[in-house]
mmCIF file of C-alpha atoms and ligand atoms in Angstrom:
data_model
loop_
_atom_site.group_PDB
_atom_site.id
_atom_site.type_symbol
_atom_site.label_atom_id
_atom_site.label_comp_id
_atom_site.label_asym_id
_atom_site.label_seq_id
_atom_site.Cartn_x
_atom_site.Cartn_y
_atom_site.Cartn_z
ATOM 1 C CA MET A 1 -21.590 -2.916 2.227
ATOM 2 C CA ALA A 2 -21.352 0.176 0.074
ATOM 3 C CA GLU A 3 -22.464 -0.122 -3.525
ATOM 4 C CA PRO A 4 -19.625 -0.136 -6.034
ATOM 5 C CA HIS A 5 -19.375 3.283 -7.631
ATOM 6 C CA GLY A 6 -20.026 3.877 -11.291
ATOM 7 C CA ALA A 7 -16.985 5.540 -12.778
ATOM 8 C CA THR A 8 -13.903 3.881 -11.443
ATOM 9 C CA ARG A 9 -10.337 4.333 -12.478
ATOM 10 C CA TYR A 10 -8.663 1.896 -10.174
ATOM 11 C CA GLY A 11 -9.408 -1.588 -11.306
ATOM 12 C CA GLY A 12 -13.057 -1.030 -12.050
ATOM 13 C CA GLY A 13 -14.348 -1.144 -8.516
ATOM 14 C CA ARG A 14 -15.038 -4.514 -6.989
ATOM 15 C CA PRO A 15 -15.405 -6.883 -9.908
ATOM 16 C CA ASP A 16 -15.066 -9.910 -7.699
ATOM 17 C CA THR A 17 -17.766 -8.890 -5.285
ATOM 18 C CA ALA A 18 -20.955 -10.805 -5.890
ATOM 19 C CA VAL A 19 -24.213 -10.637 -4.044
ATOM 20 C CA ALA A 20 -26.083 -13.910 -4.275
ATOM 21 C CA GLY A 21 -29.135 -14.961 -2.322
ATOM 22 C CA GLY A 22 -28.709 -12.121 0.124
ATOM 23 C CA THR A 23 -25.160 -13.023 1.116
ATOM 24 C CA THR A 24 -22.118 -11.097 0.038
ATOM 25 C CA THR A 25 -19.026 -12.947 -1.044
ATOM 26 C CA THR A 26 -15.705 -11.382 -1.786
ATOM 27 C CA THR A 27 -12.756 -13.084 -3.338
ATOM 28 C CA ALA A 28 -9.177 -12.080 -3.086
ATOM 29 C CA LEU A 29 -7.598 -9.646 -5.481
ATOM 30 C CA LEU A 30 -4.198 -10.512 -4.048
ATOM 31 C CA GLU A 31 -3.501 -13.853 -2.459
ATOM 32 C CA VAL A 32 -0.349 -14.858 -0.636
ATOM 33 C CA GLN A 33 0.037 -18.565 0.061
ATOM 34 C CA GLY A 34 2.639 -20.011 2.407
ATOM 35 C CA LEU A 35 5.269 -17.417 1.542
ATOM 36 C CA SER A 36 8.748 -17.864 3.025
ATOM 37 C CA THR A 37 11.682 -15.558 2.367
ATOM 38 C CA SER A 38 15.207 -15.761 3.757
ATOM 39 C CA TYR A 39 18.181 -13.444 3.737
ATOM 40 C CA GLY A 40 20.987 -15.974 3.980
ATOM 41 C CA PRO A 41 20.441 -17.720 7.299
ATOM 42 C CA VAL A 42 17.786 -15.206 8.430
ATOM 43 C CA ARG A 43 14.271 -16.463 7.751
ATOM 44 C CA ALA A 44 12.318 -13.201 7.537
ATOM 45 C CA LEU A 45 9.015 -14.733 6.388
ATOM 46 C CA ASP A 46 7.910 -18.168 7.460
ATOM 47 C CA GLY A 47 4.859 -19.548 5.662
ATOM 48 C CA VAL A 48 2.814 -16.354 5.473
ATOM 49 C CA SER A 49 -0.680 -16.601 3.987
ATOM 50 C CA LEU A 50 -3.070 -13.702 3.582
ATOM 51 C CA THR A 51 -5.555 -12.211 1.170
ATOM 52 C CA ALA A 52 -6.265 -8.642 0.165
ATOM 53 C CA GLU A 53 -9.835 -8.196 -0.985
ATOM 54 C CA ALA A 54 -10.730 -5.926 -3.865
ATOM 55 C CA GLY A 55 -11.849 -2.458 -2.789
ATOM 56 C CA ARG A 56 -10.626 -2.930 0.762
ATOM 57 C CA ILE A 57 -7.750 -1.843 2.968
ATOM 58 C CA THR A 58 -5.848 -4.748 4.464
ATOM 59 C CA ALA A 59 -3.399 -3.718 7.175
ATOM 60 C CA VAL A 60 -0.321 -5.791 7.972
ATOM 61 C CA LEU A 61 0.862 -4.976 11.462
ATOM 62 C CA GLY A 62 3.791 -5.989 13.597
ATOM 63 C CA ALA A 63 6.838 -4.774 15.491
ATOM 64 C CA ASN A 64 10.280 -3.921 14.097
ATOM 65 C CA GLY A 65 11.693 -6.901 12.288
ATOM 66 C CA ALA A 66 8.366 -8.740 12.056
ATOM 67 C CA GLY A 67 8.844 -9.131 8.298
ATOM 68 C CA LYS A 68 6.423 -6.483 7.013
ATOM 69 C CA THR A 69 8.798 -4.861 4.532
ATOM 70 C CA THR A 70 10.058 -8.254 3.402
ATOM 71 C CA LEU A 71 6.460 -9.276 2.728
ATOM 72 C CA LEU A 72 5.827 -6.282 0.470
ATOM 73 C CA ARG A 73 9.181 -6.673 -1.263
ATOM 74 C CA THR A 74 8.481 -10.337 -1.908
ATOM 75 C CA ILE A 75 4.974 -9.644 -3.214
ATOM 76 C CA SER A 76 6.207 -6.966 -5.602
ATOM 77 C CA GLY A 77 9.054 -9.128 -6.884
ATOM 78 C CA LEU A 78 12.008 -7.237 -5.423
ATOM 79 C CA VAL A 79 12.998 -10.246 -3.309
ATOM 80 C CA ARG A 80 12.548 -13.881 -4.311
ATOM 81 C CA PRO A 81 10.786 -16.202 -1.885
ATOM 82 C CA THR A 82 12.236 -19.572 -0.972
ATOM 83 C CA SER A 83 8.749 -21.074 -1.162
ATOM 84 C CA GLY A 84 5.117 -20.131 -1.498
ATOM 85 C CA LYS A 85 3.025 -18.276 -4.032
ATOM 86 C CA VAL A 86 1.649 -14.843 -4.818
ATOM 87 C CA LEU A 87 -1.500 -14.631 -6.945
ATOM 88 C CA LEU A 88 -3.126 -11.570 -8.434
ATOM 89 C CA ASP A 89 -6.667 -12.179 -9.650
ATOM 90 C CA GLY A 90 -6.023 -15.888 -9.332
ATOM 91 C CA GLU A 91 -3.009 -15.719 -11.636
ATOM 92 C CA GLU A 92 0.334 -16.707 -10.191
ATOM 93 C CA ILE A 93 2.836 -13.830 -10.303
ATOM 94 C CA THR A 94 5.374 -15.140 -7.797
ATOM 95 C CA ARG A 95 8.420 -14.831 -9.967
ATOM 96 C CA ALA A 96 7.195 -12.323 -12.515
ATOM 97 C CA PRO A 97 9.541 -9.419 -13.294
ATOM 98 C CA VAL A 98 8.815 -6.137 -11.514
ATOM 99 C CA GLU A 99 7.703 -4.454 -14.777
ATOM 100 C CA ALA A 100 5.115 -7.186 -15.279
ATOM 101 C CA MET A 101 3.774 -6.560 -11.772
ATOM 102 C CA VAL A 102 3.368 -2.863 -12.553
ATOM 103 C CA HIS A 103 1.653 -3.750 -15.805
ATOM 104 C CA LYS A 104 -0.769 -6.017 -13.955
ATOM 105 C CA GLY A 105 -1.744 -3.183 -11.663
ATOM 106 C CA MET A 106 0.504 -3.414 -8.633
ATOM 107 C CA ALA A 107 2.160 -0.287 -7.270
ATOM 108 C CA HIS A 108 4.625 -0.433 -4.383
ATOM 109 C CA VAL A 109 5.438 2.620 -2.298
ATOM 110 C CA PRO A 110 8.550 1.528 -0.391
ATOM 111 C CA GLU A 111 9.642 2.563 3.076
ATOM 112 C CA GLY A 112 11.464 5.859 3.243
ATOM 113 C CA ARG A 113 9.778 8.231 0.774
ATOM 114 C CA GLY A 114 12.318 8.039 -2.005
ATOM 115 C CA VAL A 115 12.228 11.282 -3.923
ATOM 116 C CA ILE A 116 14.980 12.778 -6.034
ATOM 117 C CA ALA A 117 15.976 15.698 -3.834
ATOM 118 C CA GLU A 118 17.322 18.032 -6.528
ATOM 119 C CA LEU A 119 14.374 17.630 -8.890
ATOM 120 C CA THR A 120 11.163 19.578 -8.506
ATOM 121 C CA VAL A 121 7.927 17.977 -7.372
ATOM 122 C CA ASP A 122 6.655 17.990 -10.939
ATOM 123 C CA GLU A 123 9.878 16.448 -12.243
ATOM 124 C CA ASN A 124 9.676 13.727 -9.597
ATOM 125 C CA LEU A 125 6.189 12.853 -10.789
ATOM 126 C CA ARG A 126 7.389 12.805 -14.391
ATOM 127 C CA VAL A 127 10.356 10.572 -13.620
ATOM 128 C CA GLY A 128 8.006 8.212 -11.781
ATOM 129 C CA SER A 129 5.695 8.082 -14.756
ATOM 130 C CA LEU A 130 8.475 7.094 -17.177
ATOM 131 C CA PHE A 131 8.145 3.484 -16.094
ATOM 132 C CA ARG A 132 4.435 3.485 -16.663
ATOM 133 C CA GLY A 133 4.038 4.025 -20.350
ATOM 134 C CA LYS A 134 2.022 6.985 -21.523
ATOM 135 C CA VAL A 135 0.571 9.033 -18.701
ATOM 136 C CA GLY A 136 -1.862 11.738 -19.766
ATOM 137 C CA ARG A 137 -1.935 15.320 -18.496
ATOM 138 C CA GLU A 138 -5.228 14.548 -16.753
ATOM 139 C CA GLU A 139 -3.481 11.901 -14.648
ATOM 140 C CA PHE A 140 -1.024 14.493 -13.348
ATOM 141 C CA ASP A 141 -3.863 16.928 -12.745
ATOM 142 C CA ARG A 142 -5.707 14.271 -10.823
ATOM 143 C CA VAL A 143 -2.755 13.702 -8.501
ATOM 144 C CA TYR A 144 -2.480 17.449 -7.969
ATOM 145 C CA ASP A 145 -6.218 17.609 -7.227
ATOM 146 C CA LEU A 146 -5.846 14.868 -4.650
ATOM 147 C CA PHE A 147 -2.870 16.543 -3.014
ATOM 148 C CA PRO A 148 -3.274 20.321 -3.200
ATOM 149 C CA ARG A 149 -0.203 20.849 -0.997
ATOM 150 C CA ILE A 150 1.861 19.083 -3.608
ATOM 151 C CA ALA A 151 0.266 21.127 -6.380
ATOM 152 C CA GLU A 152 1.260 24.346 -4.606
ATOM 153 C CA ARG A 153 4.841 23.136 -4.474
ATOM 154 C CA ARG A 154 5.077 21.611 -7.922
ATOM 155 C CA ASP A 155 7.996 23.842 -8.991
ATOM 156 C CA ASN A 156 9.935 23.534 -5.736
ATOM 157 C CA PRO A 157 12.825 21.098 -5.305
ATOM 158 C CA ALA A 158 11.703 17.934 -3.519
ATOM 159 C CA HIS A 159 14.265 18.436 -0.723
ATOM 160 C CA THR A 160 12.274 21.456 0.441
ATOM 161 C CA LEU A 161 9.168 19.324 1.138
ATOM 162 C CA SER A 162 8.160 18.306 4.638
ATOM 163 C CA GLY A 163 7.978 14.609 5.523
ATOM 164 C CA GLY A 164 4.228 14.555 5.035
ATOM 165 C CA GLU A 165 4.477 16.291 1.686
ATOM 166 C CA ARG A 166 7.108 13.801 0.535
ATOM 167 C CA GLN A 167 4.818 10.967 1.520
ATOM 168 C CA MET A 168 2.009 12.547 -0.492
ATOM 169 C CA LEU A 169 4.386 12.904 -3.442
ATOM 170 C CA VAL A 170 5.392 9.234 -3.436
ATOM 171 C CA VAL A 171 1.795 8.075 -3.037
ATOM 172 C CA GLY A 172 0.786 10.407 -5.861
ATOM 173 C CA ARG A 173 3.608 9.084 -7.998
ATOM 174 C CA ALA A 174 2.411 5.519 -7.417
ATOM 175 C CA LEU A 175 -1.151 6.494 -8.364
ATOM 176 C CA LEU A 176 0.030 7.694 -11.777
ATOM 177 C CA ALA A 177 0.308 4.021 -12.715
ATOM 178 C CA ARG A 178 -3.451 3.696 -12.098
ATOM 179 C CA PRO A 179 -2.844 0.686 -9.899
ATOM 180 C CA ARG A 180 -5.491 -1.792 -8.878
ATOM 181 C CA ILE A 181 -3.619 -2.523 -5.695
ATOM 182 C CA LEU A 182 -1.339 -0.195 -3.796
ATOM 183 C CA LEU A 183 1.279 -1.638 -1.448
ATOM 184 C CA LEU A 184 2.161 0.996 1.149
ATOM 185 C CA ASP A 185 5.121 0.485 3.453
ATOM 186 C CA GLU A 186 4.868 2.492 6.698
ATOM 187 C CA PRO A 187 3.492 5.707 5.251
ATOM 188 C CA SER A 188 3.048 7.093 8.788
ATOM 189 C CA LEU A 189 6.694 6.796 9.797
ATOM 190 C CA GLY A 190 7.903 9.988 11.452
ATOM 191 C CA LEU A 191 4.785 11.978 10.631
ATOM 192 C CA ALA A 192 2.641 14.009 13.016
ATOM 193 C CA PRO A 193 -0.671 12.325 13.884
ATOM 194 C CA ARG A 194 -2.618 15.011 12.039
ATOM 195 C CA ILE A 195 -0.691 14.368 8.816
ATOM 196 C CA VAL A 196 -1.050 10.591 9.240
ATOM 197 C CA ALA A 197 -4.815 11.035 9.588
ATOM 198 C CA GLN A 198 -4.846 13.197 6.474
ATOM 199 C CA ILE A 199 -2.928 10.680 4.365
ATOM 200 C CA PHE A 200 -4.938 7.713 5.622
ATOM 201 C CA GLY A 201 -8.131 9.672 4.993
ATOM 202 C CA LEU A 202 -7.113 10.212 1.380
ATOM 203 C CA VAL A 203 -6.292 6.543 0.948
ATOM 204 C CA ARG A 204 -9.682 5.608 2.377
ATOM 205 C CA GLN A 205 -11.337 8.037 -0.011
ATOM 206 C CA LEU A 206 -9.614 6.419 -3.011
ATOM 207 C CA VAL A 207 -10.689 2.991 -1.829
ATOM 208 C CA ASP A 208 -14.303 3.978 -1.212
ATOM 209 C CA SER A 209 -14.869 6.120 -4.252
ATOM 210 C CA GLU A 210 -12.706 4.428 -6.852
ATOM 211 C CA GLY A 211 -12.372 0.828 -5.820
ATOM 212 C CA LEU A 212 -8.626 0.955 -5.178
ATOM 213 C CA SER A 213 -7.324 -1.946 -3.080
ATOM 214 C CA VAL A 214 -4.609 -1.361 -0.509
ATOM 215 C CA LEU A 215 -2.180 -3.508 1.415
ATOM 216 C CA LEU A 216 -1.016 -1.198 4.167
ATOM 217 C CA VAL A 217 2.050 -2.162 6.197
ATOM 218 C CA GLU A 218 2.262 -0.290 9.483
ATOM 219 C CA GLN A 219 3.909 -0.360 12.844
ATOM 220 C CA ASN A 220 1.452 2.338 13.875
ATOM 221 C CA ALA A 221 -1.289 -0.224 14.494
ATOM 222 C CA ARG A 222 -3.749 2.122 16.132
ATOM 223 C CA SER A 223 -3.939 4.462 13.135
ATOM 224 C CA ALA A 224 -3.806 1.639 10.612
ATOM 225 C CA LEU A 225 -6.682 -0.252 12.232
ATOM 226 C CA SER A 226 -8.758 2.902 12.331
ATOM 227 C CA VAL A 227 -8.665 3.103 8.533
ATOM 228 C CA ALA A 228 -8.377 -0.574 7.527
ATOM 229 C CA ASP A 229 -11.100 -3.163 6.924
ATOM 230 C CA THR A 230 -9.017 -6.181 7.855
ATOM 231 C CA GLY A 231 -5.823 -6.599 9.855
ATOM 232 C CA VAL A 232 -3.106 -9.228 9.727
ATOM 233 C CA VAL A 233 -0.671 -9.374 12.631
ATOM 234 C CA LEU A 234 2.841 -10.600 11.891
ATOM 235 C CA ASN A 235 5.366 -11.666 14.485
ATOM 236 C CA LEU A 236 8.818 -13.016 13.668
ATOM 237 C CA GLY A 237 7.813 -13.734 10.100
ATOM 238 C CA ARG A 238 4.585 -15.574 10.911
ATOM 239 C CA VAL A 239 0.933 -14.600 10.894
ATOM 240 C CA VAL A 240 -0.372 -14.512 14.453
ATOM 241 C CA VAL A 241 -3.948 -13.569 13.663
ATOM 242 C CA THR A 242 -6.129 -12.231 10.850
ATOM 243 C CA ASP A 243 -9.409 -10.541 11.683
ATOM 244 C CA ASP A 244 -11.739 -7.672 11.099
ATOM 245 C CA ALA A 245 -9.884 -4.427 11.894
ATOM 246 C CA ARG A 246 -12.370 -3.375 14.559
ATOM 247 C CA ALA A 247 -12.179 -6.730 16.282
ATOM 248 C CA LEU A 248 -8.387 -6.506 16.422
ATOM 249 C CA ALA A 249 -8.489 -2.968 17.798
ATOM 250 C CA ALA A 250 -10.883 -4.134 20.511
ATOM 251 C CA ASP A 251 -8.698 -7.062 21.590
ATOM 252 C CA GLU A 252 -6.753 -5.709 24.517
ATOM 253 C CA ASP A 253 -4.533 -8.756 25.046
ATOM 254 C CA LEU A 254 -3.521 -8.842 21.415
ATOM 255 C CA ARG A 255 -2.903 -5.106 21.384
ATOM 256 C CA HIS A 256 -0.626 -5.327 24.366
ATOM 257 C CA ALA A 257 1.209 -8.410 23.146
ATOM 258 C CA TYR A 258 1.806 -7.417 19.519
ATOM 259 C CA LEU A 259 0.473 -4.031 18.577
ATOM 260 C CA GLY A 260 2.022 -1.682 21.122
ATOM 261 C CA PHE A 261 -1.077 0.265 22.091
HETATM 262 N N1 LIG B 1 18.554 -7.098 3.323
HETATM 263 C C1 LIG B 1 18.526 -7.834 4.424
HETATM 264 N N2 LIG B 1 19.542 -8.676 4.739
HETATM 265 C C2 LIG B 1 19.503 -9.444 5.841
HETATM 266 N N3 LIG B 1 18.495 -9.451 6.729
HETATM 267 C C3 LIG B 1 17.478 -8.637 6.485
HETATM 268 C C4 LIG B 1 17.427 -7.784 5.335
HETATM 269 N N4 LIG B 1 16.271 -7.082 5.352
HETATM 270 C C5 LIG B 1 15.636 -7.487 6.470
HETATM 271 N N5 LIG B 1 16.339 -8.397 7.162
HETATM 272 C C6 LIG B 1 15.927 -9.080 8.391
HETATM 273 O O1 LIG B 1 14.679 -9.697 8.152
HETATM 274 C C7 LIG B 1 13.796 -9.522 9.247
HETATM 275 C C8 LIG B 1 12.542 -8.815 8.801
HETATM 276 O O2 LIG B 1 12.864 -7.487 8.386
HETATM 277 P P1 LIG B 1 11.811 -6.503 7.742
HETATM 278 O O3 LIG B 1 12.559 -5.322 7.261
HETATM 279 O O4 LIG B 1 10.976 -7.226 6.784
HETATM 280 O O5 LIG B 1 10.932 -6.136 9.016
HETATM 281 P P2 LIG B 1 9.838 -5.015 9.228
HETATM 282 O O6 LIG B 1 8.683 -5.683 9.856
HETATM 283 O O7 LIG B 1 9.610 -4.258 7.991
HETATM 284 O O8 LIG B 1 10.524 -4.065 10.316
HETATM 285 P P3 LIG B 1 10.419 -2.462 10.513
HETATM 286 O O9 LIG B 1 9.137 -2.218 11.237
HETATM 287 O O10 LIG B 1 11.586 -2.145 11.373
HETATM 288 O O11 LIG B 1 10.490 -1.801 9.175
HETATM 289 C C9 LIG B 1 14.605 -8.778 10.304
HETATM 290 O O12 LIG B 1 15.150 -9.724 11.175
HETATM 291 C C10 LIG B 1 15.683 -8.097 9.509
HETATM 292 O O13 LIG B 1 16.836 -7.902 10.277
HETATM 293 MG MG1 LIG B 2 9.785 -2.294 7.453
#
């Protein structure tokens, strides 16, 4: 395991990682216990349990309609579960208001790259930061350093950005909140493999160097497993299997049955 890095901005590295007697133990930063969510008669999540470790990427994989988006929306408080719990750092946050979730260090990048088309890149970042209290100039500079393509286009209207650039903008906007855990919903959707690799590479870099924790929802299982530490496979609202990302990628039967590669 890599040593936690000194200067960290995202949740102070891996505070819950302890090395005792030669064995490494990690505890969950985010814990989901028996979560069920329904839309009227449609049960989208059915008793889902998973953990996202601090300083790790946890991928949630599954086909269309598996419940991935519902899971993220329930965790971040946009949808109320019918039963089950969500804990952050051991503290129950299941029915906390969305603002409280942001305050506690959760940032949700929803499906679909929502930018305000008429505003410039810089204005989009500023609008995003309004919900996050005071955001210093250095925070904006940091996002621009991470995403030079966005920096080059800071004065251009957001509708002129490519899909990949929009994705970088919404991830950058989420990072302005200095989250401890980033919930990413299908960041690869519709992007060229090269751009997907670039975005995932940046996410990995933030995790490794700054201790950010990520819950990554993806239908693109192959790419997600190549960057993730752990994978959770969802099918029809239930967890089919949870395992080390490499082990999942190596399981041919599972790949064919649920992961589409
Ligand atoms: N607002 C809604 N109202 C009613 N049913 C919904 C709603 N949102 C999702 N569903 C249903 O809940 C189930 C899970 O949907 P969800 O969007 O969570 O899946 P997903 O895994 O994110 O799929 P995708 O890969 O297509 O984004 C599906 O059967 C879907 O039709
Ligand atoms: Mg979805």
